PDB file of C-alpha atoms in Angstrom:
ATOM      1  CA  UNK D  28     142.956-133.776  61.292  1.00 59.00           C
ATOM      2  CA  UNK D  29     144.853-135.782  58.357  1.00 70.00           C
ATOM      3  CA  UNK D  30     143.283-136.872  54.987  1.00 80.00           C
ATOM      4  CA  UNK D  31     143.942-140.245  55.540  1.00 83.00           C
ATOM      5  CA  UNK D  32     142.384-140.347  58.959  1.00 85.00           C
ATOM      6  CA  UNK D  33     139.186-138.768  57.385  1.00 88.00           C
ATOM      7  CA  UNK D  34     138.859-141.405  54.644  1.00 89.00           C
ATOM      8  CA  UNK D  35     139.778-144.453  57.465  1.00 90.00           C
ATOM      9  CA  UNK D  36     136.679-143.286  59.434  1.00 93.00           C
ATOM     10  CA  UNK D  37     134.567-143.054  56.578  1.00 93.00           C
ATOM     11  CA  UNK D  38     135.429-146.210  55.077  1.00 92.00           C
ATOM     12  CA  UNK D  39     133.774-148.032  57.789  1.00 94.00           C
ATOM     13  CA  UNK D  40     130.016-148.307  57.071  1.00 94.00           C
ATOM     14  CA  UNK D  41     128.911-148.311  60.775  1.00 96.00           C
ATOM     15  CA  UNK D  42     130.703-144.973  60.902  1.00 96.00           C
ATOM     16  CA  UNK D  43     128.839-143.741  57.483  1.00 95.00           C
ATOM     17  CA  UNK D  44     125.840-144.606  59.297  1.00 95.00           C
ATOM     18  CA  UNK D  45     126.840-142.890  62.259  1.00 96.00           C
ATOM     19  CA  UNK D  46     127.356-139.849  60.595  1.00 95.00           C
ATOM     20  CA  UNK D  47     124.498-140.197  58.661  1.00 94.00           C
ATOM     21  CA  UNK D  48     122.538-140.248  61.734  1.00 95.00           C
ATOM     22  CA  UNK D  49     124.325-137.540  63.328  1.00 96.00           C
ATOM     23  CA  UNK D  50     123.102-135.410  60.268  1.00 94.00           C
ATOM     24  CA  UNK D  51     119.394-135.339  61.764  1.00 94.00           C
ATOM     25  CA  UNK D  52     120.402-134.270  65.550  1.00 95.00           C
ATOM     26  CA  UNK D  53     122.972-134.245  67.880  1.00 96.00           C
ATOM     27  CA  UNK D  54     122.567-137.514  69.966  1.00 96.00           C
ATOM     28  CA  UNK D  55     123.919-139.598  72.915  1.00 96.00           C
ATOM     29  CA  UNK D  56     126.082-143.095  72.577  1.00 95.00           C
ATOM     30  CA  UNK D  57     123.382-145.028  73.918  1.00 94.00           C
ATOM     31  CA  UNK D  58     120.885-143.939  71.188  1.00 95.00           C
ATOM     32  CA  UNK D  59     123.228-144.333  68.777  1.00 96.00           C
ATOM     33  CA  UNK D  60     123.991-147.754  69.344  1.00 95.00           C
ATOM     34  CA  UNK D  61     120.369-148.647  69.391  1.00 94.00           C
ATOM     35  CA  UNK D  62     119.828-146.689  65.907  1.00 94.00           C
ATOM     36  CA  UNK D  63     122.509-148.593  64.408  1.00 93.00           C
ATOM     37  CA  UNK D  64     122.488-151.952  66.024  1.00 93.00           C
ATOM     38  CA  UNK D  65     125.809-151.694  67.729  1.00 94.00           C
ATOM     39  CA  UNK D  66     126.737-152.265  71.634  1.00 95.00           C
ATOM     40  CA  UNK D  67     127.406-149.645  73.267  1.00 95.00           C
ATOM     41  CA  UNK D  68     131.371-150.412  73.584  1.00 96.00           C
ATOM     42  CA  UNK D  69     131.167-150.854  69.911  1.00 96.00           C
ATOM     43  CA  UNK D  70     129.471-147.485  69.086  1.00 96.00           C
ATOM     44  CA  UNK D  71     131.660-146.192  71.259  1.00 95.00           C
ATOM     45  CA  UNK D  72     134.784-147.221  69.723  1.00 97.00           C
ATOM     46  CA  UNK D  73     133.242-145.967  66.051  1.00 97.00           C
ATOM     47  CA  UNK D  74     132.756-142.563  67.839  1.00 97.00           C
ATOM     48  CA  UNK D  75     136.225-142.399  69.190  1.00 96.00           C
ATOM     49  CA  UNK D  76     137.730-142.775  65.591  1.00 96.00           C
ATOM     50  CA  UNK D  77     135.085-140.371  64.214  1.00 96.00           C
ATOM     51  CA  UNK D  78     135.919-137.520  66.786  1.00 95.00           C
ATOM     52  CA  UNK D  79     140.013-138.363  66.250  1.00 94.00           C
ATOM     53  CA  UNK D  80     139.187-137.536  62.321  1.00 93.00           C
ATOM     54  CA  UNK D  81     137.275-134.229  63.306  1.00 93.00           C
ATOM     55  CA  UNK D  82     134.012-135.652  62.208  1.00 95.00           C
ATOM     56  CA  UNK D  83     132.216-135.260  65.407  1.00 96.00           C
ATOM     57  CA  UNK D  84     132.306-133.256  68.513  1.00 95.00           C
ATOM     58  CA  UNK D  85     131.363-133.985  72.004  1.00 95.00           C
ATOM     59  CA  UNK D  86     129.687-131.878  74.380  1.00 92.00           C
ATOM     60  CA  UNK D  87     128.362-132.437  78.199  1.00 89.00           C
ATOM     61  CA  UNK D  88     124.430-132.392  79.072  1.00 84.00           C
ATOM     62  CA  UNK D  89     123.959-132.998  82.579  1.00 84.00           C
ATOM     63  CA  UNK D  90     124.861-136.376  83.040  1.00 86.00           C
ATOM     64  CA  UNK D  91     125.442-137.488  79.534  1.00 88.00           C
ATOM     65  CA  UNK D  92     127.919-137.063  76.503  1.00 92.00           C
ATOM     66  CA  UNK D  93     125.842-135.697  73.307  1.00 96.00           C
ATOM     67  CA  UNK D  94     127.681-136.407  70.333  1.00 97.00           C
ATOM     68  CA  UNK D  95     126.997-134.078  67.139  1.00 96.00           C
ATOM     69  CA  UNK D  96     128.514-133.717  63.788  1.00 95.00           C
ATOM     70  CA  UNK D  97     131.076-131.000  62.936  1.00 94.00           C
ATOM     71  CA  UNK D  98     130.437-130.113  59.184  1.00 90.00           C
ATOM     72  CA  UNK D  99     134.287-128.657  58.448  1.00 90.00           C
ATOM     73  CA  UNK D 100     135.653-131.908  57.599  1.00 90.00           C
ATOM     74  CA  UNK D 101     132.892-132.822  55.474  1.00 88.00           C
ATOM     75  CA  UNK D 102     133.249-129.268  53.314  1.00 88.00           C
ATOM     76  CA  UNK D 103     136.747-129.946  52.930  1.00 86.00           C
ATOM     77  CA  UNK D 104     135.872-133.485  51.369  1.00 86.00           C
ATOM     78  CA  UNK D 105     133.248-131.630  49.067  1.00 87.00           C
ATOM     79  CA  UNK D 106     135.862-129.275  47.877  1.00 88.00           C
ATOM     80  CA  UNK D 107     138.176-132.264  47.256  1.00 85.00           C
ATOM     81  CA  UNK D 108     135.709-133.925  45.293  1.00 86.00           C
ATOM     82  CA  UNK D 109     134.665-131.093  42.948  1.00 89.00           C
ATOM     83  CA  UNK D 110     137.340-131.255  40.496  1.00 89.00           C
ATOM     84  CA  UNK D 111     135.990-134.972  40.134  1.00 87.00           C
ATOM     85  CA  UNK D 112     132.628-133.794  40.216  1.00 85.00           C
ATOM     86  CA  UNK D 113     133.177-131.631  36.934  1.00 84.00           C
ATOM     87  CA  UNK D 114     134.909-134.460  35.151  1.00 84.00           C
ATOM     88  CA  UNK D 115     131.970-136.701  35.864  1.00 85.00           C
ATOM     89  CA  UNK D 116     129.201-133.929  34.899  1.00 82.00           C
ATOM     90  CA  UNK D 117     131.094-133.068  31.597  1.00 83.00           C
ATOM     91  CA  UNK D 118     131.577-136.811  30.742  1.00 83.00           C
ATOM     92  CA  UNK D 119     127.646-137.288  31.473  1.00 84.00           C
ATOM     93  CA  UNK D 120     126.669-134.065  29.133  1.00 84.00           C
ATOM     94  CA  UNK D 121     128.868-135.348  26.251  1.00 84.00           C
ATOM     95  CA  UNK D 122     127.065-138.687  26.656  1.00 84.00           C
ATOM     96  CA  UNK D 123     123.653-137.518  26.986  1.00 85.00           C
ATOM     97  CA  UNK D 124     124.479-135.263  23.708  1.00 86.00           C
ATOM     98  CA  UNK D 125     125.971-138.243  21.938  1.00 85.00           C
ATOM     99  CA  UNK D 126     122.698-140.166  22.779  1.00 85.00           C
ATOM    100  CA  UNK D 127     120.495-137.026  21.449  1.00 85.00           C
ATOM    101  CA  UNK D 128     122.344-137.028  18.414  1.00 85.00           C
ATOM    102  CA  UNK D 129     122.203-140.892  17.456  1.00 77.00           C
ATOM    103  CA  UNK D 130     119.164-141.456  15.190  1.00 75.00           C
ATOM    104  CA  UNK D 131     116.547-144.096  16.940  1.00 66.00           C
ATOM    105  CA  UNK D 132     116.804-146.548  14.060  1.00 64.00           C
ATOM    106  CA  UNK D 133     120.689-146.874  14.876  1.00 65.00           C
ATOM    107  CA  UNK D 134     120.416-147.609  18.244  1.00 61.00           C
ATOM    108  CA  UNK D 135     120.430-151.148  19.756  1.00 63.00           C
ATOM    109  CA  UNK D 136     117.178-153.163  20.478  1.00 64.00           C
ATOM    110  CA  UNK D 137     115.987-152.980  23.774  1.00 65.00           C
ATOM    111  CA  UNK D 138     115.484-156.230  25.467  1.00 65.00           C
ATOM    112  CA  UNK D 139     112.075-157.756  25.718  1.00 58.00           C
ATOM    113  CA  UNK D 140     110.674-157.923  29.010  1.00 59.00           C
ATOM    114  CA  UNK D 141     108.061-160.832  28.058  1.00 53.00           C
ATOM    115  CA  UNK D 142     109.372-164.248  26.972  1.00 46.00           C
ATOM    116  CA  UNK D 143     109.178-164.351  23.194  1.00 46.00           C
ATOM    117  CA  UNK D 144     106.897-167.220  23.035  1.00 44.00           C
ATOM    118  CA  UNK D 145     103.909-167.872  25.532  1.00 45.00           C
ATOM    119  CA  UNK D 146     104.525-171.202  27.300  1.00 46.00           C
ATOM    120  CA  UNK D 147     102.676-174.009  25.884  1.00 45.00           C
ATOM    121  CA  UNK D 148     100.424-176.125  27.732  1.00 45.00           C
ATOM    122  CA  UNK D 149     101.326-179.980  28.460  1.00 51.00           C
ATOM    123  CA  UNK D 150      99.649-182.327  26.334  1.00 50.00           C
ATOM    124  CA  UNK D 151      97.111-184.256  27.455  1.00 51.00           C
ATOM    125  CA  UNK D 152      97.625-187.981  28.057  1.00 48.00           C
TER     126      UNK D 152
END
């Protein structure tokens, strides 16, 4: 499994939907196709890309092939994202501290949600 294959596999919204679906439990291709609104051949093609990226494993249960999520590549992605998560958290914490330090009277006014004037009635004719 290469990082490029993993990112390419997850770039497609149908494949992300399949991964999300497989979080619940392993499923046969027909069930995946129905749940995702795909034809069975299309679902099979997406599953092949996910298998080649290492995200999905296949097992044989009687006459059907059941697809299951392999958590190892997701854990690798999570580890890769960790430094960025720390960066985002530090930035958001700094923003929160800055907002807490800013006096309320110097903050920009909030937008009004109602119209500034009530609508006028048409003049009688």
